[in-house]
Amino acid sequence: MFSSIDYSLVPGLETFSNVFMSAVIVIIAVFAVLCLIRAIVGPRVSDRVVATNMIGTLVICVIAVLSVTMESYLADVCLVYAAVSFLAVIVLTKLYTGVYRQNEDGETDFYGQIEIDKYEQASIDRMVKEADEDEEDEDDAPIENEFKGAKSTR
Amino acid sequence: MEVIFWIRFIIGACLIAMGLGIFFVEIFGLFKFKYVLNRMHAAAMGDTLGLGSMILGLIVINGVNFVSLKLFCVILFLWIASPVASHLMAQMEVETNKDLNEYEEIENVSVLEEDKEGGKANA
């Protein structure tokens, strides 16, 4: 009763099963394309990671359906794909958080990317130049004052 | 005997259709909501209930053998791994978004503060 279905006994069920499983795979493929659109559009990096994780889940579903309909060894592939997809999400999140912490001093825009336009770059260059000049002045200034002080005491 | 096969297939097909419906709701939520932390509610639903019901339907169709055991292991693994992945993604979003307060406004903050002060006064 609980063994696998013997399709030779029920020929009508075989065609119905094939049509149904093909329809399921096509629908899941459409869903995966919609997820891909969200992964491309999605404004923040987290959006893209969420959409990628969801595509992984849909692919696991497709492999499970194929393992039942076609080849039994695809169940092992399904298990390994689940592990690798989980690992990919962990690596992406940890990597992005680490890179963000490294660049925490820099300005970030809404998308979480560091952006410096040319006006900001010019102002940064000017500030750096002024700071260099100030350092030079500070180096020179005390020596002159010492000379002046020496002159006034005489 | 043939009738039992048909009944099993129909039960499994209903479970698979339910999984597909939950995936549809998931993707509808993915396009409906405006912010990542809201979208994550919809996204976590498909990982657990959608894939769970779908693979349960496949197990009902396939019967009891080693393939079903492996598919059940997939459900078990994803039910452990998916909340961890969702937590990591939410943590990344909170850590890397400087303008988080724009999306996380709490209404009636004054009422909450009054409650807190009243509690202190009573204590």
mmCIF file with all atom_site columns, N, CA, C and O in Angstrom, chain B residues 33-62:
data_model
loop_
_atom_site.group_PDB
_atom_site.id
_atom_site.type_symbol
_atom_site.label_atom_id
_atom_site.label_alt_id
_atom_site.label_comp_id
_atom_site.label_asym_id
_atom_site.label_entity_id
_atom_site.label_seq_id
_atom_site.pdbx_PDB_ins_code
_atom_site.Cartn_x
_atom_site.Cartn_y
_atom_site.Cartn_z
_atom_site.occupancy
_atom_site.B_iso_or_equiv
_atom_site.pdbx_formal_charge
_atom_site.auth_seq_id
_atom_site.auth_comp_id
_atom_site.auth_asym_id
_atom_site.auth_atom_id
_atom_site.pdbx_PDB_model_num
ATOM 1   N N  . PHE B 1 33 ? 5.754  44.527 -0.766 1.00 0.00 ? 33 PHE B N  1
ATOM 2   C CA . PHE B 1 33 ? 6.290  45.302 0.342  1.00 0.00 ? 33 PHE B CA 1
ATOM 3   C C  . PHE B 1 33 ? 7.369  46.249 -0.143 1.00 0.00 ? 33 PHE B C  1
ATOM 4   O O  . PHE B 1 33 ? 7.965  46.067 -1.205 1.00 0.00 ? 33 PHE B O  1
ATOM 5   N N  . LYS B 1 34 ? 7.638  47.293 0.676  1.00 0.00 ? 34 LYS B N  1
ATOM 6   C CA . LYS B 1 34 ? 8.521  48.365 0.243  1.00 0.00 ? 34 LYS B CA 1
ATOM 7   C C  . LYS B 1 34 ? 9.940  48.231 0.777  1.00 0.00 ? 34 LYS B C  1
ATOM 8   O O  . LYS B 1 34 ? 10.846 48.885 0.285  1.00 0.00 ? 34 LYS B O  1
ATOM 9   N N  . TYR B 1 35 ? 10.135 47.459 1.828  1.00 0.00 ? 35 TYR B N  1
ATOM 10  C CA . TYR B 1 35 ? 11.440 47.457 2.490  1.00 0.00 ? 35 TYR B CA 1
ATOM 11  C C  . TYR B 1 35 ? 11.874 46.031 2.796  1.00 0.00 ? 35 TYR B C  1
ATOM 12  O O  . TYR B 1 35 ? 11.051 45.138 2.915  1.00 0.00 ? 35 TYR B O  1
ATOM 13  N N  . VAL B 1 36 ? 13.189 45.838 2.902  1.00 0.00 ? 36 VAL B N  1
ATOM 14  C CA . VAL B 1 36 ? 13.744 44.485 2.988  1.00 0.00 ? 36 VAL B CA 1
ATOM 15  C C  . VAL B 1 36 ? 13.237 43.732 4.204  1.00 0.00 ? 36 VAL B C  1
ATOM 16  O O  . VAL B 1 36 ? 12.899 42.551 4.117  1.00 0.00 ? 36 VAL B O  1
ATOM 17  N N  . LEU B 1 37 ? 13.193 44.424 5.360  1.00 0.00 ? 37 LEU B N  1
ATOM 18  C CA . LEU B 1 37 ? 12.799 43.714 6.573  1.00 0.00 ? 37 LEU B CA 1
ATOM 19  C C  . LEU B 1 37 ? 11.336 43.303 6.508  1.00 0.00 ? 37 LEU B C  1
ATOM 20  O O  . LEU B 1 37 ? 10.932 42.346 7.171  1.00 0.00 ? 37 LEU B O  1
ATOM 21  N N  . ASN B 1 38 ? 10.501 44.017 5.712  1.00 0.00 ? 38 ASN B N  1
ATOM 22  C CA . ASN B 1 38 ? 9.123  43.578 5.497  1.00 0.00 ? 38 ASN B CA 1
ATOM 23  C C  . ASN B 1 38 ? 9.074  42.421 4.512  1.00 0.00 ? 38 ASN B C  1
ATOM 24  O O  . ASN B 1 38 ? 8.301  41.481 4.681  1.00 0.00 ? 38 ASN B O  1
ATOM 25  N N  . ARG B 1 39 ? 9.917  42.514 3.463  1.00 0.00 ? 39 ARG B N  1
ATOM 26  C CA . ARG B 1 39 ? 9.926  41.452 2.455  1.00 0.00 ? 39 ARG B CA 1
ATOM 27  C C  . ARG B 1 39 ? 10.374 40.136 3.041  1.00 0.00 ? 39 ARG B C  1
ATOM 28  O O  . ARG B 1 39 ? 9.993  39.065 2.592  1.00 0.00 ? 39 ARG B O  1
ATOM 29  N N  . MET B 1 40 ? 11.207 40.227 4.094  1.00 0.00 ? 40 MET B N  1
ATOM 30  C CA . MET B 1 40 ? 11.751 39.009 4.687  1.00 0.00 ? 40 MET B CA 1
ATOM 31  C C  . MET B 1 40 ? 10.669 38.146 5.321  1.00 0.00 ? 40 MET B C  1
ATOM 32  O O  . MET B 1 40 ? 10.788 36.921 5.377  1.00 0.00 ? 40 MET B O  1
ATOM 33  N N  . HIS B 1 41 ? 9.565  38.783 5.787  1.00 0.00 ? 41 HIS B N  1
ATOM 34  C CA . HIS B 1 41 ? 8.460  38.000 6.325  1.00 0.00 ? 41 HIS B CA 1
ATOM 35  C C  . HIS B 1 41 ? 7.920  37.052 5.265  1.00 0.00 ? 41 HIS B C  1
ATOM 36  O O  . HIS B 1 41 ? 7.698  35.867 5.513  1.00 0.00 ? 41 HIS B O  1
ATOM 37  N N  . ALA B 1 42 ? 7.694  37.615 4.059  1.00 0.00 ? 42 ALA B N  1
ATOM 38  C CA . ALA B 1 42 ? 7.162  36.789 2.974  1.00 0.00 ? 42 ALA B CA 1
ATOM 39  C C  . ALA B 1 42 ? 8.179  35.753 2.531  1.00 0.00 ? 42 ALA B C  1
ATOM 40  O O  . ALA B 1 42 ? 7.817  34.617 2.213  1.00 0.00 ? 42 ALA B O  1
ATOM 41  N N  . ALA B 1 43 ? 9.463  36.119 2.534  1.00 0.00 ? 43 ALA B N  1
ATOM 42  C CA . ALA B 1 43 ? 10.487 35.226 1.995  1.00 0.00 ? 43 ALA B CA 1
ATOM 43  C C  . ALA B 1 43 ? 10.708 34.027 2.907  1.00 0.00 ? 43 ALA B C  1
ATOM 44  O O  . ALA B 1 43 ? 10.956 32.918 2.428  1.00 0.00 ? 43 ALA B O  1
ATOM 45  N N  . ALA B 1 44 ? 10.604 34.217 4.222  1.00 0.00 ? 44 ALA B N  1
ATOM 46  C CA . ALA B 1 44 ? 10.858 33.112 5.147  1.00 0.00 ? 44 ALA B CA 1
ATOM 47  C C  . ALA B 1 44 ? 9.723  32.101 5.123  1.00 0.00 ? 44 ALA B C  1
ATOM 48  O O  . ALA B 1 44 ? 9.936  30.924 5.417  1.00 0.00 ? 44 ALA B O  1
ATOM 49  N N  . MET B 1 45 ? 8.505  32.566 4.740  1.00 0.00 ? 45 MET B N  1
ATOM 50  C CA . MET B 1 45 ? 7.350  31.667 4.696  1.00 0.00 ? 45 MET B CA 1
ATOM 51  C C  . MET B 1 45 ? 7.540  30.551 3.663  1.00 0.00 ? 45 MET B C  1
ATOM 52  O O  . MET B 1 45 ? 7.224  29.389 3.919  1.00 0.00 ? 45 MET B O  1
ATOM 53  N N  . GLY B 1 46 ? 8.052  30.930 2.474  1.00 0.00 ? 46 GLY B N  1
ATOM 54  C CA . GLY B 1 46 ? 8.215  29.920 1.422  1.00 0.00 ? 46 GLY B CA 1
ATOM 55  C C  . GLY B 1 46 ? 9.275  28.897 1.753  1.00 0.00 ? 46 GLY B C  1
ATOM 56  O O  . GLY B 1 46 ? 9.162  27.736 1.358  1.00 0.00 ? 46 GLY B O  1
ATOM 57  N N  . ASP B 1 47 ? 10.326 29.310 2.494  1.00 0.00 ? 47 ASP B N  1
ATOM 58  C CA . ASP B 1 47 ? 11.395 28.372 2.814  1.00 0.00 ? 47 ASP B CA 1
ATOM 59  C C  . ASP B 1 47 ? 10.901 27.241 3.701  1.00 0.00 ? 47 ASP B C  1
ATOM 60  O O  . ASP B 1 47 ? 11.383 26.117 3.595  1.00 0.00 ? 47 ASP B O  1
ATOM 61  N N  . THR B 1 48 ? 9.969  27.527 4.607  1.00 0.00 ? 48 THR B N  1
ATOM 62  C CA . THR B 1 48 ? 9.535  26.508 5.563  1.00 0.00 ? 48 THR B CA 1
ATOM 63  C C  . THR B 1 48 ? 8.242  25.837 5.110  1.00 0.00 ? 48 THR B C  1
ATOM 64  O O  . THR B 1 48 ? 8.229  24.645 4.812  1.00 0.00 ? 48 THR B O  1
ATOM 65  N N  . LEU B 1 49 ? 7.143  26.605 5.029  1.00 0.00 ? 49 LEU B N  1
ATOM 66  C CA . LEU B 1 49 ? 5.840  25.987 4.748  1.00 0.00 ? 49 LEU B CA 1
ATOM 67  C C  . LEU B 1 49 ? 5.710  25.597 3.284  1.00 0.00 ? 49 LEU B C  1
ATOM 68  O O  . LEU B 1 49 ? 5.219  24.492 2.977  1.00 0.00 ? 49 LEU B O  1
ATOM 69  N N  . GLY B 1 50 ? 6.169  26.440 2.371  1.00 0.00 ? 50 GLY B N  1
ATOM 70  C CA . GLY B 1 50 ? 6.025  26.142 0.944  1.00 0.00 ? 50 GLY B CA 1
ATOM 71  C C  . GLY B 1 50 ? 6.789  24.897 0.564  1.00 0.00 ? 50 GLY B C  1
ATOM 72  O O  . GLY B 1 50 ? 6.223  23.925 0.039  1.00 0.00 ? 50 GLY B O  1
ATOM 73  N N  . LEU B 1 51 ? 8.115  24.906 0.871  1.00 0.00 ? 51 LEU B N  1
ATOM 74  C CA . LEU B 1 51 ? 8.933  23.745 0.511  1.00 0.00 ? 51 LEU B CA 1
ATOM 75  C C  . LEU B 1 51 ? 8.542  22.522 1.323  1.00 0.00 ? 51 LEU B C  1
ATOM 76  O O  . LEU B 1 51 ? 8.590  21.398 0.819  1.00 0.00 ? 51 LEU B O  1
ATOM 77  N N  . GLY B 1 52 ? 8.096  22.743 2.594  1.00 0.00 ? 52 GLY B N  1
ATOM 78  C CA . GLY B 1 52 ? 7.683  21.623 3.421  1.00 0.00 ? 52 GLY B CA 1
ATOM 79  C C  . GLY B 1 52 ? 6.483  20.901 2.844  1.00 0.00 ? 52 GLY B C  1
ATOM 80  O O  . GLY B 1 52 ? 6.502  19.675 2.690  1.00 0.00 ? 52 GLY B O  1
ATOM 81  N N  . SER B 1 53 ? 5.444  21.654 2.484  1.00 0.00 ? 53 SER B N  1
ATOM 82  C CA . SER B 1 53 ? 4.235  21.002 1.959  1.00 0.00 ? 53 SER B CA 1
ATOM 83  C C  . SER B 1 53 ? 4.503  20.380 0.597  1.00 0.00 ? 53 SER B C  1
ATOM 84  O O  . SER B 1 53 ? 3.975  19.310 0.272  1.00 0.00 ? 53 SER B O  1
ATOM 85  N N  . MET B 1 54 ? 5.350  21.043 -0.192 1.00 0.00 ? 54 MET B N  1
ATOM 86  C CA . MET B 1 54 ? 5.638  20.520 -1.523 1.00 0.00 ? 54 MET B CA 1
ATOM 87  C C  . MET B 1 54 ? 6.369  19.179 -1.454 1.00 0.00 ? 54 MET B C  1
ATOM 88  O O  . MET B 1 54 ? 5.989  18.206 -2.119 1.00 0.00 ? 54 MET B O  1
ATOM 89  N N  . ILE B 1 55 ? 7.402  19.096 -0.604 1.00 0.00 ? 55 ILE B N  1
ATOM 90  C CA . ILE B 1 55 ? 8.160  17.840 -0.507 1.00 0.00 ? 55 ILE B CA 1
ATOM 91  C C  . ILE B 1 55 ? 7.342  16.768 0.205  1.00 0.00 ? 55 ILE B C  1
ATOM 92  O O  . ILE B 1 55 ? 7.451  15.580 -0.090 1.00 0.00 ? 55 ILE B O  1
ATOM 93  N N  . LEU B 1 56 ? 6.439  17.192 1.122  1.00 0.00 ? 56 LEU B N  1
ATOM 94  C CA . LEU B 1 56 ? 5.534  16.221 1.752  1.00 0.00 ? 56 LEU B CA 1
ATOM 95  C C  . LEU B 1 56 ? 4.622  15.592 0.700  1.00 0.00 ? 56 LEU B C  1
ATOM 96  O O  . LEU B 1 56 ? 4.371  14.373 0.723  1.00 0.00 ? 56 LEU B O  1
ATOM 97  N N  . GLY B 1 57 ? 4.138  16.422 -0.244 1.00 0.00 ? 57 GLY B N  1
ATOM 98  C CA . GLY B 1 57 ? 3.327  15.877 -1.332 1.00 0.00 ? 57 GLY B CA 1
ATOM 99  C C  . GLY B 1 57 ? 4.112  14.894 -2.184 1.00 0.00 ? 57 GLY B C  1
ATOM 100 O O  . GLY B 1 57 ? 3.611  13.826 -2.558 1.00 0.00 ? 57 GLY B O  1
ATOM 101 N N  . LEU B 1 58 ? 5.369  15.230 -2.461 1.00 0.00 ? 58 LEU B N  1
ATOM 102 C CA . LEU B 1 58 ? 6.207  14.318 -3.247 1.00 0.00 ? 58 LEU B CA 1
ATOM 103 C C  . LEU B 1 58 ? 6.443  13.011 -2.504 1.00 0.00 ? 58 LEU B C  1
ATOM 104 O O  . LEU B 1 58 ? 6.482  11.936 -3.109 1.00 0.00 ? 58 LEU B O  1
ATOM 105 N N  . ILE B 1 59 ? 6.581  13.089 -1.156 1.00 0.00 ? 59 ILE B N  1
ATOM 106 C CA . ILE B 1 59 ? 6.790  11.869 -0.364 1.00 0.00 ? 59 ILE B CA 1
ATOM 107 C C  . ILE B 1 59 ? 5.539  10.993 -0.414 1.00 0.00 ? 59 ILE B C  1
ATOM 108 O O  . ILE B 1 59 ? 5.621  9.770  -0.544 1.00 0.00 ? 59 ILE B O  1
ATOM 109 N N  . VAL B 1 60 ? 4.360  11.640 -0.342 1.00 0.00 ? 60 VAL B N  1
ATOM 110 C CA . VAL B 1 60 ? 3.105  10.872 -0.407 1.00 0.00 ? 60 VAL B CA 1
ATOM 111 C C  . VAL B 1 60 ? 2.996  10.174 -1.749 1.00 0.00 ? 60 VAL B C  1
ATOM 112 O O  . VAL B 1 60 ? 2.575  9.011  -1.835 1.00 0.00 ? 60 VAL B O  1
ATOM 113 N N  . ILE B 1 61 ? 3.386  10.862 -2.845 1.00 0.00 ? 61 ILE B N  1
ATOM 114 C CA . ILE B 1 61 ? 3.317  10.234 -4.171 1.00 0.00 ? 61 ILE B CA 1
ATOM 115 C C  . ILE B 1 61 ? 4.333  9.105  -4.291 1.00 0.00 ? 61 ILE B C  1
ATOM 116 O O  . ILE B 1 61 ? 4.068  8.053  -4.856 1.00 0.00 ? 61 ILE B O  1
ATOM 117 N N  . ASN B 1 62 ? 5.546  9.313  -3.723 1.00 0.00 ? 62 ASN B N  1
ATOM 118 C CA . ASN B 1 62 ? 6.640  8.382  -3.951 1.00 0.00 ? 62 ASN B CA 1
ATOM 119 C C  . ASN B 1 62 ? 6.526  7.121  -3.119 1.00 0.00 ? 62 ASN B C  1
ATOM 120 O O  . ASN B 1 62 ? 7.077  6.087  -3.477 1.00 0.00 ? 62 ASN B O  1
#
